Amino acid sequence: MKSTAKVLILDFGSQVTQLIARRIREIGIYCEIQAFYKPIVDPNNEIKAVILSGSPASVREENYPNLDINSICNQYPIFGICYGAQLIANELGGKVLPSSKREYGKTQLEITQNDPIWKDIPNQSQVWMSHSDTISEVSKDFTVIAQSNNIAIAAYKKVDAIFPLYAVQFHPEVIHSTFGSKLLENFLLQICKLEKNWTPDSFVQESIDSIRNQVGEDHVLLALSGGVDSSVAAAIMRRAIGDRLHCFFIDNGLLRKDEFQNVLNTYHQFGIEVDGVEASEEFLSQLQGVSDPETKRKIIGKVFIDVFEREAKKYKEVSWLCQGTIYPDVIESVSVYGPAAKIKSHHNVGGLPEKLNLKIIEPLRLLFKDEVRRVGQSLQLPNEILSRHPFPGPGLAIRILGDITREKVNLLQEADAIYMNILKEQNLYDSIWQAGAILLPIQSVGVMGDERTYERVLALRAVSSVDGMTAEFSKIPHDVLSEISNTIINQVKGINRVVYDISSKPPATIEWE
């Protein structure tokens, strides 16, 4: 996607770099993330500000992540965050020393000098610190504009600079910095004089124009998952190229109860024709006797590719493959510490595009998950698609701990359906980011009527989150948990005990496998 103005975020490896981009997008300004070692390419003069992220690294290390600060200073306004602030100070005549006391967590920021960047921010406010080094001194070209409880230089700026340069030792992008978003907004709107022009509607129109230019009169193939990402990708492609989009949906036998037919019906109602592919036996037969979660994933991936390849050959006129890749997938596929340190591939179907001689198109590759939903609303997708919780690609295979059998899948589908239905009836579903039931590989003693039972244990998982990077367990009321437990045990023969997972991420993950 093209934009007349954008902010470039140079990533030095912070775990929360994506949050910087999210906050800027929320302000209404377009931005992109780029690894710090890549050269800045700006042939159309679209970049209007550069932000330097935090990092687990230290400028005191021998081979610390670095770039030519002087050169960037002479081309763009700069805003340094944590490590970014330390790097600017270190490279431009200041000093960075080990902290006498590591500052981590909430602290109070005190403004020491009036400045437009503090517009509508109180003189004292809560910020989030996370650093083991401290900026002990800045050069004479800079002035300190804020301090904290523990450090004298919490924020500073360059005086009489051609392009504005500001830096803060804390993390304005995290929610614990109560006026952090306002600070970023002030930098971009008050200091850099940018305008808010990033909206779902503008994205849709620009994307449609871009897709039409890219695809021309060609036909496009899309394998739907039934989730939000592929659904929005299908809707925007349909809007752009009409019936030259061809979709199919594979039943791998590991979907939720009745999901295969429900998804097909929903798309039909929305005017997108989808071919349903029944392939459950192929997947389940290959998974027989397999317990290792990574092996499960590999088997499911291989069978998916086999089925995909077979089905794709039926669409002779297709020359493009559309994927629902979103921005976090793109970012995570590149390591900020060099191209050799690959984190994960973001391609949904591996090497299939090359194997089938198809070109790739990814209409959502610049969007975060919440932005995908907002674009879906702009496209008037039905709420039953947009409000769906994230669901793992391997499906119920990684929510059945141990080996996979059709009996276990049926058992989990029934229990999971009860769980989801009660959450919806109690108006809790939409306030939970992701929920699911997990069938555990253990059995427990129970009593039903006058008989002892020895049946399976089911765990319930529900989390609150913004983007899945971090998550807190959802505090479902005890009476609702009781209703869920009683209904499952009474109606699903084979389960006699239900437990609730109260782990947060980190240290736990959202899924169990």
XYZ file of C-alpha atoms in Angstrom:
513
model
C 0.000 0.000 0.000
C 1.174 3.509 -0.745
C 0.674 6.527 1.463
C 1.653 10.156 1.032
C 3.165 10.302 4.511
C 4.436 7.646 6.864
C 6.474 7.103 10.001
C 9.343 4.635 9.876
C 10.098 2.631 13.034
C 13.619 1.211 13.172
C 13.491 -1.979 15.227
C 16.461 -2.827 17.464
C 14.854 -6.004 18.835
C 12.440 -4.779 21.484
C 9.640 -7.202 22.375
C 7.175 -4.316 22.204
C 8.199 -2.663 18.931
C 4.883 -3.731 17.405
C 3.125 -1.731 20.108
C 4.792 1.459 18.850
C 3.297 0.842 15.430
C -0.086 0.016 16.913
C -0.191 3.258 18.905
C 0.768 5.321 15.857
C -1.845 3.610 13.689
C -4.421 4.246 16.450
C -3.570 7.958 16.275
C -4.508 7.807 12.582
C -1.044 7.931 11.016
C 0.435 5.256 8.784
C 3.723 3.648 9.838
C 5.948 0.706 9.036
C 8.560 -1.286 10.969
C 11.984 -2.013 9.521
C 15.029 -3.787 10.970
C 17.622 -1.190 12.008
C 20.363 -2.603 9.770
C 18.389 -2.112 6.556
C 19.059 1.105 4.605
C 16.285 3.694 4.617
C 14.804 3.827 1.136
C 12.598 6.862 0.519
C 12.512 7.746 -3.193
C 9.162 9.562 -2.970
C 9.927 11.485 0.240
C 7.104 9.698 2.090
C 8.944 9.267 5.407
C 8.116 12.180 7.691
C 9.574 10.897 10.984
C 11.828 8.089 12.245
C 11.398 6.326 15.578
C 14.170 4.278 17.184
C 12.827 1.377 19.258
C 14.044 -0.180 22.463
C 16.296 -3.233 22.549
C 17.586 -5.940 24.899
C 21.072 -4.867 23.797
C 23.345 -2.327 25.471
C 25.399 0.437 23.830
C 28.209 -0.648 26.156
C 28.493 -4.012 24.370
C 31.313 -4.526 21.914
C 29.104 -5.054 18.844
C 26.010 -3.123 19.857
C 23.264 -2.500 17.254
C 24.114 0.809 15.639
C 23.408 3.075 12.680
C 24.504 6.462 11.367
C 22.557 8.744 13.737
C 24.141 11.909 12.349
C 22.990 11.135 8.828
C 19.401 10.401 9.889
C 19.322 13.526 12.080
C 20.031 15.616 9.018
C 17.142 14.106 7.050
C 14.222 13.356 9.386
C 12.662 14.210 12.743
C 13.716 11.531 15.238
C 12.130 10.096 18.373
C 14.248 7.664 20.431
C 12.711 5.212 22.893
C 14.740 3.556 25.702
C 17.665 1.941 23.818
C 16.990 4.415 21.008
C 17.450 7.264 23.484
C 20.656 5.720 24.832
C 22.006 5.175 21.324
C 21.394 8.816 20.353
C 23.100 10.048 23.536
C 26.030 7.661 23.098
C 26.623 8.581 19.447
C 26.167 12.329 19.823
C 28.480 13.219 22.686
C 26.633 11.967 25.769
C 27.415 9.161 28.228
C 25.605 5.934 29.040
C 26.607 4.065 32.199
C 25.384 0.958 34.013
C 22.492 1.806 36.312
C 23.328 1.690 39.996
C 19.868 0.182 40.356
C 17.980 -1.482 37.488
C 14.797 0.476 36.827
C 11.964 -1.780 35.765
C 8.230 -1.164 36.004
C 6.038 1.788 36.867
C 7.581 5.056 37.996
C 6.663 8.750 38.131
C 7.771 11.098 35.377
C 8.255 14.776 36.232
C 8.380 17.388 33.470
C 11.254 19.789 34.071
C 10.914 22.033 31.018
C 7.846 23.226 29.131
C 7.698 22.021 25.552
C 5.018 21.435 22.879
C 5.632 17.712 23.225
C 4.053 17.847 26.709
C 0.790 19.374 25.436
C -2.126 18.154 27.619
C 0.193 15.950 29.694
C 0.301 16.689 33.454
C 3.557 17.696 35.119
C 3.655 14.332 36.851
C 2.430 11.071 35.330
C 3.078 7.346 35.416
C 5.484 5.813 32.893
C 6.966 2.374 32.342
C 10.736 1.921 32.574
C 12.754 -1.125 31.536
C 16.509 -0.558 31.415
C 19.753 -1.566 33.101
C 21.766 1.323 31.587
C 21.240 5.003 32.318
C 21.944 8.139 30.299
C 24.201 9.991 32.713
C 25.046 12.926 30.458
C 23.932 14.566 27.202
C 26.057 16.889 25.089
C 25.691 20.690 25.097
C 23.494 20.466 21.988
C 20.751 18.814 24.050
C 18.554 19.844 26.956
C 16.847 17.655 29.549
C 13.067 18.087 29.606
C 11.963 15.426 32.150
C 13.250 13.307 35.026
C 11.900 10.359 36.988
C 12.027 9.205 40.592
C 15.340 7.466 39.982
C 17.018 9.093 36.981
C 17.879 12.697 36.160
C 17.564 12.300 32.364
C 14.244 10.662 31.554
C 13.572 12.754 28.420
C 15.653 15.167 26.369
C 15.643 17.028 23.067
C 18.142 18.597 20.697
C 18.256 22.379 20.814
C 18.041 24.441 17.596
C 17.946 21.334 15.418
C 17.100 21.552 11.706
C 14.916 18.479 12.217
C 13.373 17.853 15.663
C 15.068 15.223 17.800
C 13.458 13.942 21.008
C 14.273 10.934 23.151
C 12.766 9.282 26.231
C 14.217 6.673 28.561
C 10.797 5.066 29.196
C 8.337 3.170 26.967
C 5.418 5.403 25.888
C 3.972 2.598 23.745
C 2.884 0.358 26.649
C -0.427 0.921 28.433
C 1.356 1.375 31.787
C 2.615 4.756 30.524
C -0.658 6.560 31.114
C 0.012 9.452 28.728
C 2.316 7.534 26.385
C -0.032 7.606 23.396
C -0.552 11.323 23.915
C 3.208 11.855 23.921
C 3.583 10.027 20.596
C 0.640 11.978 19.209
C 2.198 15.271 20.283
C 5.487 14.379 18.629
C 3.805 13.483 15.357
C 1.089 16.157 15.255
C 2.563 19.089 17.211
C 6.260 18.662 16.427
C 6.300 16.935 13.015
C 3.028 18.548 11.808
C 1.650 15.299 10.379
C -2.035 14.830 9.637
C -4.343 11.958 10.565
C -5.182 10.168 7.328
C -4.913 6.442 8.128
C -8.415 4.924 8.286
C -9.987 1.563 7.369
C -11.929 3.227 4.555
C -8.791 4.771 3.062
C -7.026 1.398 3.296
C -9.869 -0.379 1.511
C -9.967 2.035 -1.418
C -6.198 2.192 -1.859
C -5.979 -1.613 -1.589
C -8.661 -2.156 -4.217
C -6.826 0.156 -6.617
C -3.520 -1.583 -5.841
C -4.994 -5.082 -6.313
C -6.534 -4.151 -9.660
C -3.233 -2.730 -10.884
C -1.304 -5.758 -9.631
C -3.637 -8.524 -10.808
C -5.007 -6.994 -13.995
C -7.477 -9.423 -15.613
C -5.965 -12.521 -13.959
C -7.794 -14.993 -11.704
C -6.901 -15.491 -8.021
C -7.168 -18.538 -5.749
C -7.751 -18.302 -1.984
C -7.924 -21.178 0.511
C -10.154 -19.894 3.295
C -9.663 -20.864 6.929
C -12.961 -19.445 8.177
C -11.075 -16.986 10.387
C -11.045 -13.215 10.358
C -7.875 -12.732 8.293
C -8.739 -14.943 5.330
C -12.353 -13.725 5.402
C -11.367 -10.052 5.166
C -8.802 -10.915 2.489
C -11.552 -12.665 0.506
C -13.942 -9.727 0.921
C -11.435 -7.139 -0.265
C -10.343 -9.335 -3.180
C -13.974 -9.912 -4.142
C -14.583 -6.158 -4.073
C -11.535 -5.650 -6.307
C -11.843 -8.413 -8.919
C -15.344 -9.881 -8.553
C -15.914 -13.471 -9.722
C -12.297 -13.841 -10.812
C -11.673 -14.782 -7.159
C -11.995 -18.531 -6.498
C -12.221 -19.825 -2.921
C -12.242 -23.224 -1.280
C -12.462 -24.314 2.349
C -10.886 -27.572 3.543
C -12.477 -29.655 6.301
C -9.493 -31.227 8.054
C -11.656 -32.989 10.638
C -10.224 -30.776 13.369
C -12.665 -27.874 13.178
C -15.201 -26.908 15.832
C -18.614 -28.565 15.862
C -20.596 -27.848 12.654
C -18.001 -25.243 11.648
C -17.472 -26.578 8.132
C -21.091 -26.105 7.042
C -21.580 -22.931 9.094
C -18.620 -21.246 7.374
C -19.862 -22.241 3.919
C -23.352 -20.911 4.733
C -21.983 -17.605 6.069
C -19.885 -16.924 2.977
C -22.806 -17.847 0.718
C -25.025 -15.324 2.512
C -22.349 -12.679 2.021
C -22.164 -13.387 -1.710
C -18.825 -15.234 -1.795
C -19.141 -18.692 -3.324
C -16.827 -21.210 -1.675
C -16.141 -24.806 -2.665
C -16.140 -27.084 0.377
C -13.484 -29.800 0.385
C -14.123 -32.774 2.697
C -10.717 -34.192 3.672
C -11.113 -35.140 7.354
C -10.248 -38.796 6.856
C -6.947 -37.900 5.151
C -5.862 -35.766 8.115
C -7.079 -38.032 10.923
C -5.594 -41.195 9.425
C -2.154 -39.564 9.198
C -2.390 -38.353 12.808
C -3.226 -41.762 14.224
C -0.947 -42.624 17.150
C 0.935 -39.281 17.053
C 1.291 -37.397 20.364
C 4.175 -34.969 19.839
C 2.708 -31.488 19.127
C 5.391 -30.441 16.643
C 4.963 -33.703 14.726
C 1.214 -33.087 14.650
C 1.807 -29.669 13.116
C 4.155 -31.045 10.473
C 1.731 -33.820 9.513
C -1.185 -31.400 9.263
C 0.938 -29.019 7.190
C 2.008 -31.785 4.812
C -1.504 -33.168 4.339
C -2.826 -29.629 3.836
C -0.279 -29.067 1.078
C -1.251 -32.374 -0.576
C -4.951 -31.499 -0.479
C -4.299 -27.903 -1.521
C -2.212 -28.966 -4.497
C -4.851 -31.436 -5.646
C -7.678 -28.906 -5.354
C -5.726 -26.008 -6.862
C -5.179 -27.941 -10.076
C -8.935 -27.816 -10.676
C -8.689 -24.031 -11.236
C -6.901 -23.933 -14.575
C -7.338 -20.180 -15.122
C -5.714 -19.128 -11.814
C -2.312 -17.418 -11.810
C -2.313 -15.795 -8.326
C -2.536 -17.183 -4.794
C -4.044 -14.863 -2.167
C -2.952 -15.304 1.452
C -4.302 -13.751 4.647
C -0.848 -12.823 5.934
C -0.994 -9.924 8.406
C 1.703 -7.503 9.566
C 2.893 -9.366 12.694
C 3.607 -12.398 10.457
C 5.697 -10.243 8.136
C 7.624 -8.612 10.990
C 8.300 -11.891 12.785
C 9.686 -13.488 9.630
C 12.724 -11.176 9.804
C 15.234 -11.061 12.644
C 16.503 -7.619 13.623
C 19.875 -9.211 14.304
C 20.455 -10.163 10.699
C 18.813 -12.003 7.808
C 20.463 -15.303 8.779
C 18.624 -15.442 12.109
C 15.251 -16.487 10.758
C 12.432 -16.519 13.296
C 9.587 -18.102 11.323
C 8.161 -18.204 7.837
C 5.011 -16.192 7.299
C 3.920 -18.062 4.201
C 0.766 -19.995 4.961
C 1.378 -22.761 2.442
C 5.144 -23.058 2.356
C 6.603 -23.620 -1.112
C 3.279 -24.230 -2.847
C 3.222 -20.946 -4.803
C 6.480 -21.902 -6.542
C 5.391 -25.521 -6.979
C 2.116 -24.510 -8.618
C 3.717 -21.600 -10.485
C 1.465 -19.060 -8.746
C 2.271 -15.479 -7.841
C 1.544 -14.320 -4.285
C -0.771 -11.481 -3.298
C -1.221 -10.515 0.380
C -3.762 -7.670 0.681
C -3.581 -7.519 4.499
C 0.173 -7.787 4.967
C 0.405 -4.241 6.401
C -2.411 -4.598 8.959
C -2.509 -5.592 12.613
C -5.264 -7.924 13.839
C -7.506 -5.199 15.244
C -7.076 -3.212 12.015
C -8.139 -6.269 10.017
C -11.385 -6.333 11.996
C -11.960 -2.615 11.409
C -11.379 -3.080 7.674
C -13.852 -5.974 7.791
C -16.413 -3.655 9.373
C -15.769 -1.124 6.611
C -16.457 -3.934 4.109
C -19.638 -4.783 6.060
C -18.638 -8.365 6.813
C -21.091 -10.113 9.164
C -20.316 -9.938 12.868
C -20.230 -13.743 13.208
C -17.020 -13.643 11.151
C -15.451 -10.461 12.560
C -16.087 -11.326 16.207
C -14.698 -14.854 15.952
C -11.956 -15.715 18.390
C -8.560 -16.667 16.931
C -8.381 -20.395 16.220
C -5.082 -22.285 15.745
C -4.161 -23.464 12.267
C -3.776 -27.109 13.400
C -7.249 -26.814 14.924
C -8.310 -29.166 17.701
C -5.207 -31.307 17.127
C -3.257 -29.093 19.529
C -6.168 -28.878 21.943
C -6.194 -32.651 22.321
C -3.099 -33.417 24.357
C -1.767 -36.816 23.356
C -2.743 -38.860 20.318
C -5.676 -37.930 18.074
C -8.700 -40.153 17.493
C -12.081 -39.358 15.984
C -13.691 -40.251 19.336
C -11.563 -37.618 21.100
C -12.304 -35.042 18.408
C -16.052 -35.643 18.760
C -15.786 -35.429 22.545
C -13.905 -32.124 22.412
C -16.214 -30.673 19.750
C -19.271 -31.303 21.936
C -17.654 -29.866 25.078
C -16.226 -26.867 23.212
C -19.616 -26.089 21.639
C -21.251 -26.000 25.078
C -18.474 -23.714 26.352
C -18.801 -21.269 23.433
C -22.615 -21.240 23.535
C -22.754 -20.414 27.247
C -20.167 -17.633 26.852
C -22.369 -16.133 24.125
C -25.580 -16.586 26.146
C -23.953 -14.832 29.111
C -22.700 -11.976 26.849
C -19.097 -12.810 27.686
C -17.836 -14.037 24.310
C -17.110 -10.608 22.810
C -15.243 -9.420 25.925
C -12.860 -12.407 25.723
C -10.032 -12.306 23.185
C -9.715 -16.080 22.809
C -11.348 -19.074 24.463
C -11.185 -22.802 23.907
C -11.445 -26.181 25.598
C -8.497 -28.555 25.946
C -8.891 -32.312 26.334
C -6.235 -33.550 28.745
C -4.466 -36.944 28.481
C -5.530 -37.941 31.990
C -8.568 -39.495 33.577
C -10.007 -38.966 37.041
C -12.377 -40.743 39.382
C -15.900 -39.378 39.674
C -19.331 -40.361 40.930
C -22.420 -40.097 38.728
C -25.609 -41.430 40.300
C -24.610 -44.508 42.265
C -21.727 -45.391 39.973
C -18.058 -44.565 40.073
C -16.660 -43.196 36.827
C -13.150 -42.987 35.471
C -13.315 -40.471 32.636
C -11.482 -37.617 30.981
C -10.530 -34.190 32.325
C -11.315 -31.048 30.324
C -9.509 -27.727 30.810
C -11.140 -24.415 29.907
C -8.964 -21.575 28.621
C -10.026 -17.946 28.177
C -7.781 -14.893 27.928
C -8.078 -11.136 27.628
C -5.618 -9.491 25.262
C -5.229 -6.842 22.580
C -3.065 -8.726 20.107
C -2.037 -12.004 21.732
C 1.505 -10.830 22.490
C 0.629 -10.769 26.179
C -2.550 -12.043 27.811
C -4.281 -12.261 31.173
C -6.658 -15.075 32.021
C -10.257 -13.891 31.768
C -12.072 -13.573 35.076
C -15.221 -15.475 34.142
C -17.729 -15.311 37.037
C -17.788 -18.426 39.193
C -21.490 -19.035 38.611
C -20.887 -19.073 34.834
C -17.938 -21.457 35.216
C -20.178 -23.658 37.347
C -22.867 -23.669 34.662
C -20.305 -24.538 31.966
C -18.825 -27.343 34.059
C -22.159 -28.859 35.056
C -23.543 -28.730 31.520
C -20.461 -30.366 29.991
C -20.299 -33.136 32.589
C -24.032 -33.840 32.325
C -24.247 -33.763 28.534
C -20.884 -35.041 27.272
C -20.433 -38.688 28.165
C -16.737 -39.338 28.712
C -15.860 -36.169 30.667
C -16.345 -36.112 34.450
C -14.121 -33.228 35.547
C -13.651 -29.644 34.312
C -10.842 -27.298 35.409
C -10.123 -23.638 34.570
C -6.675 -22.400 33.465
C -5.677 -19.250 35.380
C -2.226 -18.829 33.805
C -1.224 -15.598 32.068
C 1.094 -15.061 29.092
C 3.915 -14.875 29.863
C 5.004 -17.218 31.362
C 2.350 -19.553 29.914
C 1.237 -19.482 26.287
C -2.381 -19.125 25.217
C -2.541 -22.570 23.628
C -1.330 -25.595 25.577
C 0.642 -27.106 22.698
